[in-house]
XYZ file of C-alpha atoms in Angstrom:
376
model
C 81.857 114.252 96.985
C 80.816 113.107 93.434
C 78.764 111.026 91.765
C 80.717 108.020 90.714
C 77.633 106.315 88.879
C 78.014 108.982 86.160
C 81.480 107.663 85.286
C 81.593 105.677 81.915
C 84.690 103.970 82.562
C 85.842 101.652 85.767
C 88.380 103.585 87.515
C 90.052 101.790 90.219
C 92.660 103.158 92.545
C 94.885 100.445 94.193
C 97.154 101.243 97.248
C 99.316 99.832 99.502
C 103.157 98.063 99.200
C 106.478 98.055 100.907
C 107.119 94.571 100.227
C 106.632 92.175 97.428
C 104.119 90.364 99.473
C 101.905 93.378 99.099
C 102.902 94.400 95.719
C 102.612 90.978 93.793
C 98.817 90.675 94.728
C 98.272 94.138 94.048
C 99.292 93.618 90.791
C 97.738 90.508 90.233
C 94.211 92.124 91.216
C 95.128 94.964 88.834
C 95.953 92.330 85.843
C 92.257 90.456 86.876
C 90.406 93.922 86.710
C 91.814 94.395 83.120
C 91.279 91.041 81.788
C 87.726 91.435 82.757
C 87.249 95.158 81.723
C 90.129 95.951 79.419
C 89.057 99.795 79.442
C 89.399 100.006 82.813
C 91.612 102.996 84.263
C 93.748 101.649 87.323
C 96.127 103.821 89.430
C 98.642 102.773 92.005
C 99.177 104.782 95.144
C 102.343 103.893 97.371
C 105.090 104.978 99.524
C 107.680 107.034 97.980
C 110.967 104.891 98.191
C 109.874 101.804 98.694
C 109.775 98.778 95.871
C 106.429 99.488 94.574
C 107.743 102.637 92.844
C 109.802 100.530 90.574
C 107.763 97.069 90.685
C 104.306 98.609 89.732
C 105.705 100.956 86.702
C 107.396 97.911 85.354
C 104.101 95.853 85.674
C 102.898 98.628 83.144
C 100.840 100.707 85.593
C 100.957 104.389 86.718
C 101.966 105.022 90.368
C 101.819 107.788 92.572
C 104.205 108.275 95.654
C 103.025 109.372 98.959
C 106.112 110.643 101.330
C 104.645 108.167 104.531
C 106.587 105.727 106.410
C 105.691 103.681 109.453
C 106.053 104.547 113.067
C 109.543 103.814 114.807
C 108.639 101.748 117.792
C 111.922 101.435 119.000
C 112.747 105.646 118.914
C 109.586 107.482 119.856
C 111.288 110.909 119.010
C 111.602 110.015 115.557
C 107.765 109.686 115.333
C 107.222 113.614 115.279
C 108.539 113.735 111.853
C 106.323 110.619 110.920
C 102.988 112.540 112.074
C 104.145 115.496 109.569
C 104.961 112.643 107.004
C 101.017 111.204 107.580
C 99.477 114.711 107.548
C 101.094 115.483 104.196
C 100.601 112.082 102.589
C 96.716 112.844 103.502
C 96.690 116.002 101.946
C 98.319 114.515 98.910
C 96.160 111.674 98.611
C 93.196 113.933 98.912
C 94.368 115.403 95.525
C 95.258 112.195 93.819
C 91.771 111.325 94.548
C 89.947 114.227 93.672
C 91.831 114.329 90.350
C 91.542 110.560 89.629
C 87.897 109.911 90.541
C 87.927 106.549 91.494
C 84.667 104.559 91.672
C 86.322 102.092 93.848
C 89.628 101.654 96.046
C 91.479 98.719 96.863
C 93.969 98.607 99.784
C 96.579 95.414 99.975
C 97.938 96.293 103.313
C 101.342 98.535 104.214
C 101.107 101.840 105.569
C 100.809 103.476 102.144
C 97.510 102.245 101.532
C 95.971 104.094 104.898
C 95.564 107.894 103.901
C 94.338 106.670 100.361
C 91.948 104.512 101.694
C 90.690 107.037 104.443
C 90.373 109.714 101.912
C 88.169 107.353 99.397
C 86.006 106.318 102.567
C 85.584 110.098 103.483
C 84.114 110.633 100.037
C 81.745 107.829 100.047
C 84.084 105.972 97.517
C 83.676 102.150 98.358
C 86.814 100.536 99.588
C 87.867 96.725 99.569
C 90.980 95.380 101.612
C 92.866 92.411 100.948
C 94.319 90.960 104.084
C 97.251 88.301 103.162
C 98.152 86.960 106.215
C 96.331 84.777 108.996
C 97.293 87.629 111.703
C 95.883 90.906 110.228
C 98.102 93.910 109.965
C 97.870 97.250 111.857
C 97.033 99.401 108.944
C 94.116 96.934 107.592
C 92.613 96.531 111.102
C 92.370 100.256 111.248
C 90.508 100.341 107.758
C 88.143 97.600 108.356
C 85.618 99.798 109.805
C 85.422 102.014 106.846
C 85.553 99.234 104.060
C 82.750 97.495 102.178
C 84.563 94.276 101.636
C 87.362 92.383 103.305
C 89.039 89.442 101.231
C 91.114 86.919 103.350
C 93.055 83.981 102.805
C 92.657 82.015 106.368
C 89.775 80.822 108.224
C 88.837 82.740 111.673
C 89.494 86.314 110.312
C 86.444 87.395 112.069
C 88.492 87.766 115.039
C 90.046 90.806 113.471
C 87.261 91.925 111.241
C 83.345 92.171 110.946
C 82.196 88.687 109.635
C 79.489 89.981 107.369
C 82.348 91.965 105.427
C 84.724 88.896 105.103
C 84.983 86.960 101.369
C 87.031 84.062 101.688
C 88.995 84.692 98.305
C 92.779 83.487 98.729
C 95.643 85.398 97.979
C 96.486 86.225 94.260
C 100.049 84.754 93.341
C 102.156 85.447 90.238
C 101.219 83.581 87.223
C 104.360 82.738 85.801
C 104.740 80.344 89.007
C 101.523 78.661 88.212
C 102.245 78.401 84.389
C 105.296 76.539 84.331
C 105.249 74.138 81.587
C 108.794 72.392 81.831
C 109.080 69.251 83.186
C 110.952 68.609 86.588
C 113.947 67.013 84.803
C 114.114 69.909 82.052
C 113.905 72.514 85.215
C 116.788 71.165 86.859
C 118.809 71.118 83.658
C 117.782 74.893 83.345
C 119.687 75.382 86.544
C 122.864 73.224 85.526
C 121.951 70.171 87.639
C 121.663 66.887 87.291
C 118.087 65.918 86.214
C 117.955 62.571 88.122
C 118.627 63.943 91.678
C 116.470 64.837 94.321
C 116.530 68.814 94.615
C 116.276 71.280 97.562
C 115.348 74.815 96.635
C 116.332 77.367 99.362
C 114.701 80.745 99.001
C 114.819 83.997 101.438
C 113.055 86.632 99.281
C 114.694 89.071 97.037
C 116.770 90.610 99.798
C 117.560 87.256 101.117
C 117.143 85.638 104.747
C 120.397 85.519 106.960
C 119.264 82.536 109.175
C 118.432 80.290 106.259
C 121.581 81.480 104.350
C 123.899 80.699 107.667
C 122.135 77.368 107.734
C 124.176 76.444 104.344
C 127.338 78.525 105.054
C 128.202 77.038 108.296
C 127.301 73.062 106.822
C 129.013 73.007 103.319
C 130.823 70.164 104.668
C 127.598 68.120 104.730
C 126.229 69.582 101.659
C 129.438 68.323 99.787
C 128.757 64.751 101.347
C 125.509 64.691 99.455
C 125.766 61.863 96.328
C 122.167 62.098 95.779
C 120.870 65.190 96.833
C 121.756 68.805 95.110
C 120.603 72.769 95.900
C 119.387 75.591 94.389
C 120.210 78.244 97.035
C 118.827 81.864 96.287
C 121.039 84.097 98.734
C 119.077 87.482 98.169
C 120.944 90.192 96.738
C 122.232 91.434 100.382
C 123.949 88.153 101.143
C 125.156 87.079 97.676
C 128.616 88.175 97.844
C 129.302 87.025 101.221
C 128.087 83.568 100.786
C 129.806 83.030 97.271
C 132.966 84.117 99.066
C 132.215 81.568 101.470
C 131.491 78.704 98.908
C 134.656 79.766 96.598
C 137.013 79.316 99.713
C 135.460 75.987 100.638
C 136.193 74.418 97.087
C 134.301 73.170 94.358
C 130.480 72.008 94.992
C 128.698 70.433 91.692
C 125.476 69.957 93.620
C 125.333 73.488 94.555
C 123.883 76.312 92.490
C 124.140 79.696 94.247
C 122.292 82.616 92.781
C 121.512 86.045 94.249
C 118.060 85.952 92.381
C 115.631 83.518 90.484
C 113.887 85.316 87.822
C 111.927 82.112 86.706
C 110.419 80.889 89.949
C 108.129 78.579 88.403
C 111.216 76.435 86.968
C 112.755 76.633 90.253
C 109.584 75.329 92.048
C 109.474 72.559 89.449
C 112.815 71.523 90.061
C 112.423 71.143 93.564
C 111.210 68.193 95.496
C 111.502 70.216 98.716
C 111.493 74.190 99.514
C 112.976 75.770 102.505
C 111.302 79.370 102.777
C 110.231 82.403 105.052
C 106.545 82.282 106.017
C 105.204 85.284 103.746
C 101.680 84.719 102.744
C 102.138 84.946 99.041
C 104.818 82.327 99.007
C 102.630 80.133 101.224
C 99.803 80.691 98.789
C 102.099 79.731 95.855
C 103.168 76.698 97.427
C 99.519 75.713 98.131
C 98.412 75.899 94.670
C 101.240 74.055 93.135
C 101.139 71.279 96.092
C 104.996 71.839 96.868
C 106.407 70.524 100.086
C 107.754 73.138 102.042
C 109.844 73.710 105.450
C 108.946 77.347 106.619
C 111.378 79.340 108.814
C 109.356 82.109 109.717
C 111.191 85.526 110.211
C 111.032 87.001 113.625
C 111.440 90.336 112.209
C 107.916 91.218 111.331
C 104.893 92.868 112.972
C 103.089 90.840 115.421
C 105.220 87.861 114.621
C 102.746 87.243 111.502
C 104.860 84.988 109.689
C 104.944 81.902 112.707
C 101.045 82.619 112.686
C 101.129 81.802 108.608
C 103.250 78.837 109.116
C 101.478 77.401 111.939
C 98.184 77.624 110.019
C 99.680 75.232 107.751
C 101.591 72.872 110.434
C 98.072 72.347 111.964
C 96.746 70.777 108.959
C 100.067 68.621 108.501
C 100.686 70.542 105.578
C 104.300 72.072 106.236
C 107.216 71.728 108.430
C 108.319 74.288 110.937
C 111.526 75.296 112.023
C 112.098 78.230 114.623
C 114.568 80.812 113.301
C 116.571 80.655 116.296
C 117.177 76.669 115.786
C 117.709 76.828 112.004
C 121.457 77.341 111.667
C 122.019 73.868 113.662
C 118.909 71.574 112.313
C 117.217 72.995 109.201
C 119.704 71.473 106.677
C 119.500 67.815 108.590
C 116.003 68.028 108.651
C 115.645 69.054 105.156
C 117.847 66.107 104.087
C 115.866 63.556 106.176
C 112.557 64.699 104.561
C 113.621 64.803 101.023
C 114.933 61.379 101.350
C 111.302 60.061 102.635
C 109.145 59.994 99.536
C 105.976 59.110 101.572
C 106.750 62.269 103.738
C 107.257 64.286 100.607
C 103.904 63.057 99.273
C 101.893 63.503 102.397
C 102.978 67.316 102.714
C 102.192 67.748 99.045
C 98.866 66.196 99.445
C 97.914 68.331 102.596
C 99.196 71.672 101.476
C 97.312 71.301 98.083
C 93.804 71.141 100.022
C 94.540 74.523 101.199
C 94.883 75.882 97.804
C 92.369 78.651 96.725
C 92.144 78.951 92.921
C 91.712 81.966 90.784
C 91.873 84.388 93.622
C 92.785 87.734 91.751
C 89.763 86.967 89.666
C 87.411 86.390 92.307
C 88.686 89.718 94.135
C 88.501 91.680 90.627
C 84.758 90.466 90.814
C 84.162 91.725 94.016
C 86.121 95.304 92.946
C 83.721 95.726 89.918
C 80.557 94.878 92.136
C 81.395 97.702 94.552
C 82.334 99.823 91.905
C 78.844 99.449 89.949
C 77.085 99.308 93.386
C 75.702 95.362 92.486
């Protein structure tokens, strides 16, 4: 153990990742810390082979990788190697922490944060964890006992965490989403669409969502029939070739724009009257802050079915529409067309979801990080 109060510059270690839902908040927190304390030194620790190893350096930060992976709940024998990787990651994390000498540690969820925050807590370094979802992840639940502060985005999180450690902050979001300056008409023209027509945006994350894609692929005839509605369809890289082939085989669809990835999501949201999306915590936080009507199709392939719980937290406030993944192929497009044609429903959804948005989340979390570092 070392005396962190002797350090002259703010040194922060941020750990976690695995998905964009963990990485975007982590980078946002780092940016907020740097904005408040430009001299701060920040080091990320992630899992080797996962997307944080590319996304974090692209954002301008150094990252160290651990050979850790999650437990395989279906093939238990494979977990023998997982246990070895956890042990090795713990040793590597100890070396990283000893060399970097952080004053405070931040965990954003995902199994990569486990070894790093455990080592920091055992060394007397204060830890803050940020839980994005309405149902706490396994790693964060295990780390909660050692954490000094737990930043959350939903009410009722005291069923997972000690109430005296909880700080309601909301989830940090991508600033380019909030800072879009184009008008709705300009945004639609940016995507090569009619500036005057109602627009539905479909997103399933950077990799794509099979069910959302199938709901479009199976109903291209209905899409062609729409004279007053147009679509921006992000397929994700895994499905782009298949979906583009289906559209090409069907024939020309001037009211449909198909993309594998949308780099300017702020413009895409601005163009849309209605969004169809999975129910990841970061996406939901963005919808709340911009007041965007949304149909949520939670992924069934996530731990503890947390996306359904995220969705229901909005549905219970009449702030979103929920479509079960198993029903989406048949009913999603039809329901979307009904809603986008109902201006009163769109206005109600927009008004209700905006009430749930928590502004400046990254700045609030950054201030909590700094307070822990300086023992304020």
